[in-house]
XYZ file of C-alpha atoms in Angstrom:
539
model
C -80.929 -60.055 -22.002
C -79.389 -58.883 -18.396
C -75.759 -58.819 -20.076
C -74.877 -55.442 -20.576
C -76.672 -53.492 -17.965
C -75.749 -51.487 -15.876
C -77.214 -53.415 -13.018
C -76.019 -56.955 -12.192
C -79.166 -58.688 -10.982
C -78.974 -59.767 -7.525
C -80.835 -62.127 -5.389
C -80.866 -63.801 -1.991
C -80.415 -67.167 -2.236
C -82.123 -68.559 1.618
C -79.384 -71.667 0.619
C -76.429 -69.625 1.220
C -77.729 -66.905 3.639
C -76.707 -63.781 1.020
C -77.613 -62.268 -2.106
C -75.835 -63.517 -5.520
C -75.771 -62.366 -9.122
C -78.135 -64.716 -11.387
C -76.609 -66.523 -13.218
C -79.182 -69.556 -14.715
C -78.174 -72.660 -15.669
C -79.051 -72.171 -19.243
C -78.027 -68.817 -20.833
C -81.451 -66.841 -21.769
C -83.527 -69.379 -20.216
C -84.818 -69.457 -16.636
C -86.847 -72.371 -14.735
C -88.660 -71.461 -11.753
C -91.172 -73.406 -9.589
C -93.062 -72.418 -6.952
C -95.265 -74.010 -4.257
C -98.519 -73.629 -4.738
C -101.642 -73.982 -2.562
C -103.437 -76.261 -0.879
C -106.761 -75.834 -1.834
C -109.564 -76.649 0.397
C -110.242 -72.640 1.534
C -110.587 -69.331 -0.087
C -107.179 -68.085 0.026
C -106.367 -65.458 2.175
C -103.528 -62.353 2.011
C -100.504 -64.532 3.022
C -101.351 -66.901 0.010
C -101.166 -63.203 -1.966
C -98.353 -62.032 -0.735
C -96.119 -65.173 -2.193
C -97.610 -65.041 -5.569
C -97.377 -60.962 -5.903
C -94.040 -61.543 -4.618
C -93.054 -64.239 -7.306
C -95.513 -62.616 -9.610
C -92.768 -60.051 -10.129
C -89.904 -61.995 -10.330
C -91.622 -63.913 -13.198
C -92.046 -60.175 -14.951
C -88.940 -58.964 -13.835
C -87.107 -61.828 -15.542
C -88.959 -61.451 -18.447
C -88.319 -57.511 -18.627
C -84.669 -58.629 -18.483
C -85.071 -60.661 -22.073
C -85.461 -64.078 -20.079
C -87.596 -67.081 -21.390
C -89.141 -68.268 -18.335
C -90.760 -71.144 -17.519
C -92.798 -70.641 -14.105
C -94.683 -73.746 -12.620
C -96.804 -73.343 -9.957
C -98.900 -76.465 -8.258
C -102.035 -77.133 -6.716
C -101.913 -79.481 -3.524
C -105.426 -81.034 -4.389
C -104.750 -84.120 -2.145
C -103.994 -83.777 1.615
C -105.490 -84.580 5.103
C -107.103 -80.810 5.254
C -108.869 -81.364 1.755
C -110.066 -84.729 2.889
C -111.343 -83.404 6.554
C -113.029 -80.708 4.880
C -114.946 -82.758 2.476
C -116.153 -85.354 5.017
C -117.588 -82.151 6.895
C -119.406 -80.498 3.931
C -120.084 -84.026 2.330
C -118.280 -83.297 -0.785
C -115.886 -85.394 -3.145
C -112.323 -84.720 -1.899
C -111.139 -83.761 -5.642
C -114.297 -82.186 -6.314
C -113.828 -79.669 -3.417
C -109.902 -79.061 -4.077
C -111.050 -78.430 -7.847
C -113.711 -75.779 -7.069
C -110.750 -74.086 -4.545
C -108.696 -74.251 -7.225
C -110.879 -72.440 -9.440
C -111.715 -69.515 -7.015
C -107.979 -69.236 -6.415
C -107.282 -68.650 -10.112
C -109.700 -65.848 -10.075
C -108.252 -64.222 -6.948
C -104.923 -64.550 -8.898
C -106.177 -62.707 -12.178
C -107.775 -60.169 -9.943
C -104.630 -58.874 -8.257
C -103.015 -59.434 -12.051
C -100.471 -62.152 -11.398
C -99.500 -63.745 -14.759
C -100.845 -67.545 -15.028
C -97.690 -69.516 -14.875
C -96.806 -71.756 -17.609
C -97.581 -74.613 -15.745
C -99.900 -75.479 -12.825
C -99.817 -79.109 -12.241
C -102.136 -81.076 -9.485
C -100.653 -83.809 -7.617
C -104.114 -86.054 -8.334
C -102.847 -85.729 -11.882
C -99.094 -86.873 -11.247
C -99.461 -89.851 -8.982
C -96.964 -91.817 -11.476
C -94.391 -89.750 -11.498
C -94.628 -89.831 -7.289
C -94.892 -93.213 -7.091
C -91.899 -93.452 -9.370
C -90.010 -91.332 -7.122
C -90.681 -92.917 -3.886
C -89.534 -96.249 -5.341
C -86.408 -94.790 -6.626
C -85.528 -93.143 -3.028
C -86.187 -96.889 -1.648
C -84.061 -98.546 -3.571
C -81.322 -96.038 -2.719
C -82.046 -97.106 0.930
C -83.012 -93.525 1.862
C -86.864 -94.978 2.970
C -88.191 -97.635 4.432
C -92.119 -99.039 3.779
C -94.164 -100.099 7.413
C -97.490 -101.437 7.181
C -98.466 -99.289 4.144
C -96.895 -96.625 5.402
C -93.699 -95.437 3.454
C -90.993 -92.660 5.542
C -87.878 -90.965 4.408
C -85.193 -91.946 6.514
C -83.107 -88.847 7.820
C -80.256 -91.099 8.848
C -79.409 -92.366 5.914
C -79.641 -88.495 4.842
C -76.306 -87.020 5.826
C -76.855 -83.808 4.140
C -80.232 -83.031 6.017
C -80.604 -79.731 7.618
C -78.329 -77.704 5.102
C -81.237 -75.533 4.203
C -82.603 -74.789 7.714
C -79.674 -75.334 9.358
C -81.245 -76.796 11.820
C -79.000 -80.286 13.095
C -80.643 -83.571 12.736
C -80.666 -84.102 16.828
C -82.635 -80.811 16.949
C -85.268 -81.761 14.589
C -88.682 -82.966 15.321
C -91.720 -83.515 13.352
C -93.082 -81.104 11.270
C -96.219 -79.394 11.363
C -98.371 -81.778 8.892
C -95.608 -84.370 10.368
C -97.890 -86.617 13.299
C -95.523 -88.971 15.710
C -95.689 -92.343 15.284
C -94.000 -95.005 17.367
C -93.117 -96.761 13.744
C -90.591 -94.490 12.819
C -86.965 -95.190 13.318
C -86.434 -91.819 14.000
C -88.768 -89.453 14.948
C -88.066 -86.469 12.018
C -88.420 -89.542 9.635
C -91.315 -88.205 7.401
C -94.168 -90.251 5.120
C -93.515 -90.359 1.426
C -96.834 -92.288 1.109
C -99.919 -92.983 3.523
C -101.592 -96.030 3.856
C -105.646 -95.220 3.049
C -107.975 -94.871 5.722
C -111.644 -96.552 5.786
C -113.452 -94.209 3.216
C -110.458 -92.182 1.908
C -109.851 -91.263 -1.367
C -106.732 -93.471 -2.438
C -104.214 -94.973 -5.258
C -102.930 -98.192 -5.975
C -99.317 -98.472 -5.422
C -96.762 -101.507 -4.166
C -97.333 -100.460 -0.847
C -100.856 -100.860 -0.791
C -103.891 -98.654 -1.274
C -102.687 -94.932 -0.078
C -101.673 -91.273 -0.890
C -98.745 -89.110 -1.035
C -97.641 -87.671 1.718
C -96.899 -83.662 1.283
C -93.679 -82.978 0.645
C -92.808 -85.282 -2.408
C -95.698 -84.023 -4.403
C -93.375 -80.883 -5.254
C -90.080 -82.988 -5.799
C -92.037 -85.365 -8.394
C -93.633 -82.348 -10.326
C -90.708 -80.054 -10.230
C -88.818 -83.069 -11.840
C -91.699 -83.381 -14.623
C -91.663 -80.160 -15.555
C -88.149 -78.962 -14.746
C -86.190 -81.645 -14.901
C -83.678 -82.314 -11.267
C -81.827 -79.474 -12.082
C -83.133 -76.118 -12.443
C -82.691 -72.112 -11.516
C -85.384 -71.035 -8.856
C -87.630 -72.893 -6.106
C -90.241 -70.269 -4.010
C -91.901 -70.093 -1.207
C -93.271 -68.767 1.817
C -90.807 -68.819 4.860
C -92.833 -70.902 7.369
C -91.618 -73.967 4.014
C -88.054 -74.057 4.389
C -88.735 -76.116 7.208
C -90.221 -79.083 7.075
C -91.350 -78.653 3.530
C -88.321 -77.440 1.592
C -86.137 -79.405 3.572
C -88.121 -82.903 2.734
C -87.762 -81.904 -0.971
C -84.407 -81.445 -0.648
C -83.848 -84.569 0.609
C -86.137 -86.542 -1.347
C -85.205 -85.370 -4.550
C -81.233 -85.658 -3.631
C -81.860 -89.390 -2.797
C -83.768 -90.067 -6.182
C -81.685 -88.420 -8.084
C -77.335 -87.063 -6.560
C -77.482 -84.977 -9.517
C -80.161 -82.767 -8.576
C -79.207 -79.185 -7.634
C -81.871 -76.372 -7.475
C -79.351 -73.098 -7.822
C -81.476 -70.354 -6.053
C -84.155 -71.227 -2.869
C -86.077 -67.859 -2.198
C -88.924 -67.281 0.529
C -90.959 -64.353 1.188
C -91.722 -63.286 4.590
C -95.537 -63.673 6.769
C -98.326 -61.469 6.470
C -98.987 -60.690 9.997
C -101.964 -59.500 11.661
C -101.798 -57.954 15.342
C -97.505 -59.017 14.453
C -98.762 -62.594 14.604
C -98.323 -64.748 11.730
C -101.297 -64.808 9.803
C -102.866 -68.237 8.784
C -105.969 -70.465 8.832
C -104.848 -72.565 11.817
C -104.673 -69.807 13.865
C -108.124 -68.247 12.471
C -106.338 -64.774 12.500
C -106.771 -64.514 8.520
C -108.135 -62.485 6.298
C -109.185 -63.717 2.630
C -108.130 -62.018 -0.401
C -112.248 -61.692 -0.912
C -112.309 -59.990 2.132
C -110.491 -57.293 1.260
C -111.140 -56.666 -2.216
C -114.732 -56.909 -1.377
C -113.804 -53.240 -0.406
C -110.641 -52.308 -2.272
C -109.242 -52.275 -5.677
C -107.220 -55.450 -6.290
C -104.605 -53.327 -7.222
C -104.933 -51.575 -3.651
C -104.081 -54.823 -1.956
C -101.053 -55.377 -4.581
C -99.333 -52.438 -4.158
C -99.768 -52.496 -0.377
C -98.013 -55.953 -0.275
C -94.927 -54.435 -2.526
C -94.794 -51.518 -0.291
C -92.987 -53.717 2.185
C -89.698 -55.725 0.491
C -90.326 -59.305 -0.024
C -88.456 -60.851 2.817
C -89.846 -58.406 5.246
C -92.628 -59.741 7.620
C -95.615 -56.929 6.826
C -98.367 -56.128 9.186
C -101.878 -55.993 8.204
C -103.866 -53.195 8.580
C -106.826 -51.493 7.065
C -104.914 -48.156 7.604
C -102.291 -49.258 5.334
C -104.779 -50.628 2.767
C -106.782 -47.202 2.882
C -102.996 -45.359 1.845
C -102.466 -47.875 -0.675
C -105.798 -46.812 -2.461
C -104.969 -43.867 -2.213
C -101.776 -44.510 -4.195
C -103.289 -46.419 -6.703
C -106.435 -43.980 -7.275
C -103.389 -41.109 -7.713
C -101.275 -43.478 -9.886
C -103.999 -43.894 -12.016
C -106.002 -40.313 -12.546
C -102.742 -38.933 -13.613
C -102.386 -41.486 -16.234
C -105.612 -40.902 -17.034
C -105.163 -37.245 -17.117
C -102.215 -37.337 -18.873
C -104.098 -38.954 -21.601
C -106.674 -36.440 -21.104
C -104.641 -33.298 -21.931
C -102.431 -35.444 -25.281
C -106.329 -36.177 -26.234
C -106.762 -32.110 -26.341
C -104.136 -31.316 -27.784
C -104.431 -34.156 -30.390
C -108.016 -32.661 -31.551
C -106.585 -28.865 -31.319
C -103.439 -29.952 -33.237
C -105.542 -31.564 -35.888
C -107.983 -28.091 -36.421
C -104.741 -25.514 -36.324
C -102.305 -27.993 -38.255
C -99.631 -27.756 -34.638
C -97.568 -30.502 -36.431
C -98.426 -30.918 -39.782
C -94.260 -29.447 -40.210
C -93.569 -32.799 -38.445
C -90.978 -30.313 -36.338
C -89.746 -32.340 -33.289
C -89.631 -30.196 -30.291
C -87.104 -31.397 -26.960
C -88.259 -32.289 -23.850
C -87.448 -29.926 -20.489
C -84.722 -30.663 -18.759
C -86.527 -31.729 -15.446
C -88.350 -34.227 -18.016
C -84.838 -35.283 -19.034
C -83.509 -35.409 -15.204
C -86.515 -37.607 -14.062
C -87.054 -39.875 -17.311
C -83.157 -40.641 -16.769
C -83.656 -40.835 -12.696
C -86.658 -43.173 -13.103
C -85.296 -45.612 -15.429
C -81.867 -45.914 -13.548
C -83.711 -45.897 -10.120
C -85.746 -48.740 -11.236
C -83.105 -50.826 -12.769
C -80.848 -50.573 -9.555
C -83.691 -51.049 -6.720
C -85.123 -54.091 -9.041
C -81.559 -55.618 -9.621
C -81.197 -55.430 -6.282
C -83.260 -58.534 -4.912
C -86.566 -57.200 -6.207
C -86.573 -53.390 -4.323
C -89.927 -53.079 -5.201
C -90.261 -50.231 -2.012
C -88.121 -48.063 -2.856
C -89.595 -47.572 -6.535
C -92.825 -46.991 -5.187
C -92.391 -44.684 -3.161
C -89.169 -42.544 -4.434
C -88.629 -42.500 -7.995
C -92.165 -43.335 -9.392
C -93.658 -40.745 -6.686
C -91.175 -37.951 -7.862
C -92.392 -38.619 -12.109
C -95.822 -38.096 -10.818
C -95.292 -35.556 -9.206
C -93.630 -34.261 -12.423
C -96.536 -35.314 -14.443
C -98.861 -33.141 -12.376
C -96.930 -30.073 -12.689
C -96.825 -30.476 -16.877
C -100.670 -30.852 -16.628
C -100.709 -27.982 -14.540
C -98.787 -25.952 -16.316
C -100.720 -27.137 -19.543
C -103.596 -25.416 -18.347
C -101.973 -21.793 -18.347
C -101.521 -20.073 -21.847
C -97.744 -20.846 -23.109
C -95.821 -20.051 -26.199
C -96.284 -22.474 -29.085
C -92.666 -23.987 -28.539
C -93.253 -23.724 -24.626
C -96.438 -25.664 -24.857
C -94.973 -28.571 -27.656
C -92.118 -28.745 -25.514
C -93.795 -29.733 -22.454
C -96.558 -32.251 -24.178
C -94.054 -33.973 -25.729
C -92.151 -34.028 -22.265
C -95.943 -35.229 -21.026
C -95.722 -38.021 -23.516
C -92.213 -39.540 -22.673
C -92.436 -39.167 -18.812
C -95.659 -40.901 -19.527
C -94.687 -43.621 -21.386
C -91.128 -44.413 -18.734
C -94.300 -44.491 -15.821
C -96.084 -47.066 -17.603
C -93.233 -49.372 -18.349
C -92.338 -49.277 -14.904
C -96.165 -49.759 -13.673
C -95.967 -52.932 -16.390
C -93.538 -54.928 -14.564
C -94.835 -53.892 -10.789
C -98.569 -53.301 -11.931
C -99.982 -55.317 -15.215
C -100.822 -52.495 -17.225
C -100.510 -53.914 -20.828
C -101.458 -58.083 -20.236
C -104.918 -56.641 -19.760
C -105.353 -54.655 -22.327
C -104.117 -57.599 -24.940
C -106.344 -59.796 -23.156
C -109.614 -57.234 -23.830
C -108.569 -56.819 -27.312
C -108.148 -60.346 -28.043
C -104.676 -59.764 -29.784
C -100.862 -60.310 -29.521
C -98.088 -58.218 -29.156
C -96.289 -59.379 -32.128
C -99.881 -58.522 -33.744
C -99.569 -54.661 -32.970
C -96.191 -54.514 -33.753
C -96.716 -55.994 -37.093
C -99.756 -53.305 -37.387
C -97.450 -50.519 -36.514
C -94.586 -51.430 -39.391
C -97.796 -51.285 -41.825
C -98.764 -48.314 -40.523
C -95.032 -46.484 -40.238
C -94.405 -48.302 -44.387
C -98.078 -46.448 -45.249
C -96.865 -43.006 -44.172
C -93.574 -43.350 -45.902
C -95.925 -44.176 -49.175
C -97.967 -40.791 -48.026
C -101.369 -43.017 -47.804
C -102.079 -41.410 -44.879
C -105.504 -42.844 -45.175
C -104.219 -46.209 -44.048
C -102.264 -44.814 -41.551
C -104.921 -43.476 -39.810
C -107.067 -46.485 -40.717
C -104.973 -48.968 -38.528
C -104.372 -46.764 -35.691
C -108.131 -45.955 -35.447
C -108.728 -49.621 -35.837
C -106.358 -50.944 -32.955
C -107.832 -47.832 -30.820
C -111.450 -49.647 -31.018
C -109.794 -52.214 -29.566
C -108.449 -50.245 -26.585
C -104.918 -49.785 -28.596
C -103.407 -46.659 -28.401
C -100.478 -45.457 -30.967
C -98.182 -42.888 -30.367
C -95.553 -41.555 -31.771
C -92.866 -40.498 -29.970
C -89.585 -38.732 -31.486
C -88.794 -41.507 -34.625
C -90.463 -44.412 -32.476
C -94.195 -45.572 -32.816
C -95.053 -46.984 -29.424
C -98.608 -48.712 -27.913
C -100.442 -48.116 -24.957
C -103.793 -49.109 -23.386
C -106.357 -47.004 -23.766
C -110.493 -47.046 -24.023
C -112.133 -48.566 -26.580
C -113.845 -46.551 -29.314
C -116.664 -47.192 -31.323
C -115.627 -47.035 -35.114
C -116.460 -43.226 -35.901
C -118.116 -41.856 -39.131
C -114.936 -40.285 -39.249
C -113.653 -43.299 -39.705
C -115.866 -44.049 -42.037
C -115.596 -40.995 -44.152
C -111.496 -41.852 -43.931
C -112.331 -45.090 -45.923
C -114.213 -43.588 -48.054
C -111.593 -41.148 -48.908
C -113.327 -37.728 -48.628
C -111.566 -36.453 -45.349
C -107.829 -35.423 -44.772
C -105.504 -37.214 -43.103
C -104.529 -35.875 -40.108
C -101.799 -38.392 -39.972
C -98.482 -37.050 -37.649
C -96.571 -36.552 -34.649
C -97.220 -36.461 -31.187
C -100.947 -38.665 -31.984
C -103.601 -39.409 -29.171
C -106.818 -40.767 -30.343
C -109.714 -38.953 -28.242
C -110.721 -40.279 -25.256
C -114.015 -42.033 -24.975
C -116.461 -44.114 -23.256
C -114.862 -47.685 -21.620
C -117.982 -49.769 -21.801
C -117.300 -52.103 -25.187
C -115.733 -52.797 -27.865
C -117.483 -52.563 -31.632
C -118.217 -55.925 -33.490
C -117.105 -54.154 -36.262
C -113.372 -53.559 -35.519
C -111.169 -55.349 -38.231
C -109.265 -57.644 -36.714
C -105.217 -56.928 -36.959
């Protein structure tokens, strides 16, 4: 859990115009909901800058010990959806569900975690309807020839998000005028149905939601009226965040929302980008030609409530950081690979002597995992980490494998893999809460975390018994399965790596004619990535 570190996490609340320690409403537990997208469209790179942005919240809170539950809608019913599918000749919920589906994929490309929830306001039409009734009776909306509005008047409060006064307002941008309205901010809970629209029953009449109450019903659902974190893109905070506020106030006094945070625009040409305008770009688009990962780590180069300018210069130098990220990992495991199948032939560590790390692999190991911890408790400083800390352990990394290549002393050359090994492993668990390093690789595998742990206590209780068979046995199994063991110092720790095939090694292990080669500092050799054997034994 956060208590006890030496970081106080800190975030800016857009309610209160400054950054506050998090404190959620129920110790160890967070609740977060963010608004999702309306999907009638491939999504383009503003849609991926909010969810990369809340995509590492979500891991952030859960690399501080948090249980977090992150819901995330779909708007599958709105006047773009239904425009759109009168053009193409479509089914309204058939189009938004085939949008849907693309936007999941763009999502698991650029390695956002699914959320635990991702409700669709077709499927919660209830729990609206509910809702709008309740903020009637409170006399907070009035119904007009189908038609139901909020009623800013009778909505003292309105405006404390935006700050904007009620005699400044005006209708919002999905907000049309209409003479009906006792005052013109007043917005629609529900719309009457047009000749051919899709529509629901309700005691108004035939109709659909209107926008904004689609997220105050479903954060209620899920959340309950009271609950830690609401996201969003900064162009919501007005209308859409202020509507919710109001709507779900006049349901419900009780309910409080304790932090409101909003990323800043994508921009293109330092224009906002979005499909109005036409001045987009789709997440297909770009990783038609880039890495996924190229276009994530170019959207964290800039902080989160920083407009950031789109540019295929600045997509070209984040491949290039990503491609250097990764080929030192994947050196790195490289050279522990070599010296694995060298320290196996000339028995390096069959003593089981530990050997220190340098003291530049001390400095930066330390410097890295402080660094982080500060620039992440400070409102999510994902910048800074990328291109300070992180870059200066790479660098390190390089100049092990360098010197790796040159002949050392015994001690010299222990010294420095083992150094190799560590500054490896603090890398990776940064690149696992910015990056998605690990998800993956349980994913491929088809296998838990709790599942590899459980492995590894089997494996560490094996060489305490000396059946160093075994031992090897379940670290060569987990490795077919793109697991990686290694032990570093008194600690057994798990990595991705590539799949192997099962070896006759293997094999000959099982059968008990071979020697174990069972011991510190192990690597299993690096092979081909393609697949994964049908014959692995399952964990």
């Amino acid at each position: 859990m956060a208590e006890g570190r030496e970081f106080e996490f800190q975030i800016y609340n857009s309610m209160t115009k400054q950054k506050e320690k998090f404190n959620p409403i129920v110790p160890g537990k967070v609740s977060m909901y963010v608004c999702g997208v309306t999907s009638y469209d491939f999504s383009h790179i503003g849609h991926a800058r909010a969810y990369v942005a809340f995509d590492v919240l979500f891991r952030y809170l859960k690399h501080l010990g948090y249980e977090v539950k992150y819901v995330r809608n779909f708007t599958d019913v709105d006047d773009k959806i239904i425009k759109r599918a009168n053009e193409i000749g479509e089914d309204p919920l058939a189009l938004s569900g085939r949008f849907c589906e693309e936007f999941l994929i763009d999502m698991a490309d650029l390695q956002c975690l699914p959320p635990n929830e991702q409700p669709r306001v077709s499927d919660h039409m209830d729990q609206i309807r509910d809702m709008i009734e309740k903020i009637i009776s409170k006399n907070c909306a009035y119904a007009v020839d189908g038609d139901v509005y909020f009623s800013v008047d009778n909505f003292p409060s309105y405006g404390r998000l935006s700050g904007r006064k009620l005699e400044d307002n005006r209708a919002g941008e999905r907000i049309a005028i209409d003479s009906r309205k006792r005052n013109p901010a007043d917005f629609a809970l529900w719309k009457a149905a047009k000749p051919g629209e899709i529509s629901w029953e309700s005691p108004w009449g035939p109709g659909r939601p209107g926008w904004h109450i689609e997220c105050s019903a479903m954060s209620a659902a899920y959340l309950t009226e009271k609950f830690d974190i609401h996201g969003g893109g900064m162009d919501l905070i007005f209308p859409h965040h202020e509507n919710e506020i109001a709507q779900s106030c006049a349901a419900c006094p009780n309910s409080n929302i304790s932090y409101w945070m909003h990323n800043g625009f994508v921009t293109a040409n330092d224009e906002k980008m979005s499909k109005s305008v036409g001045n987009f770009f789709t997440i297909r688009e770009v990783t038609k030609l880039y890495h996924p990962l190229a276009l994530r780590h170019f959207l964290m180069g800039t902080h989160y409530r920083s407009p950031v300018n789109y540019s295929i210069g600045q997509i070209e130098i984040s491949s290039e950081a990503v491609f250097y990220i990764y080929q030192t990992l994947e050196d790195c495991e490289s050279a522990i690979s070599q010296f694995q199948e060298g320290s196996q032939k000339d028995g390096a560590v069959s003593s089981g002597k530990k050997y220190p790390i340098t003291d530049d692999a001390k400095k930066c190991i330390k410097n890295l995992q402080s660094h982080f911890e500060e620039k992440m408790s400070d409102d999510l400083h994902t910048p800074s980490i990328l291109n300070a800390a992180l870059q200066d352990a790479l660098r390190l990394l390089n100049k092990i494998l360098s010197l790796l290549k040159k002949k050392l002393q015994k001690p010299q050359k222990l010294s420095n893999i083992q150094s190799l090994i560590e500054l490896e492993k603090e890398v990776r668990d940064v690149l696992d809460v910015l990056m998605q390093l690990k998800e993956k690789a349980l994913k491929r595998a088809e296998i838990s975390e709790e599942d590899i742990f459980q492995r590894i206590e089997e494996r560490a209780l094996a060489r305490k018994n000396k059946n160093f068979k075994l031992g090897d046995q379940i670290r060569s199994e987990l490795t077919c399965k793109g697991i990686a063991l290694m032990d570093v110092g008194n600690e057994t720790i798990w990595r991705p790596c590539v799949p192997t095939e099962p070896s006759a090694g293997l094999e000959e292990k099982q059968g008990g004619t071979a020697t174990s080669a069972d011991g510190q500092l192990q690597v299993p050799p690096k092979t081909s990535d393609s697949q994964q054997s049908a014959d692995v034994v399952k964990a």
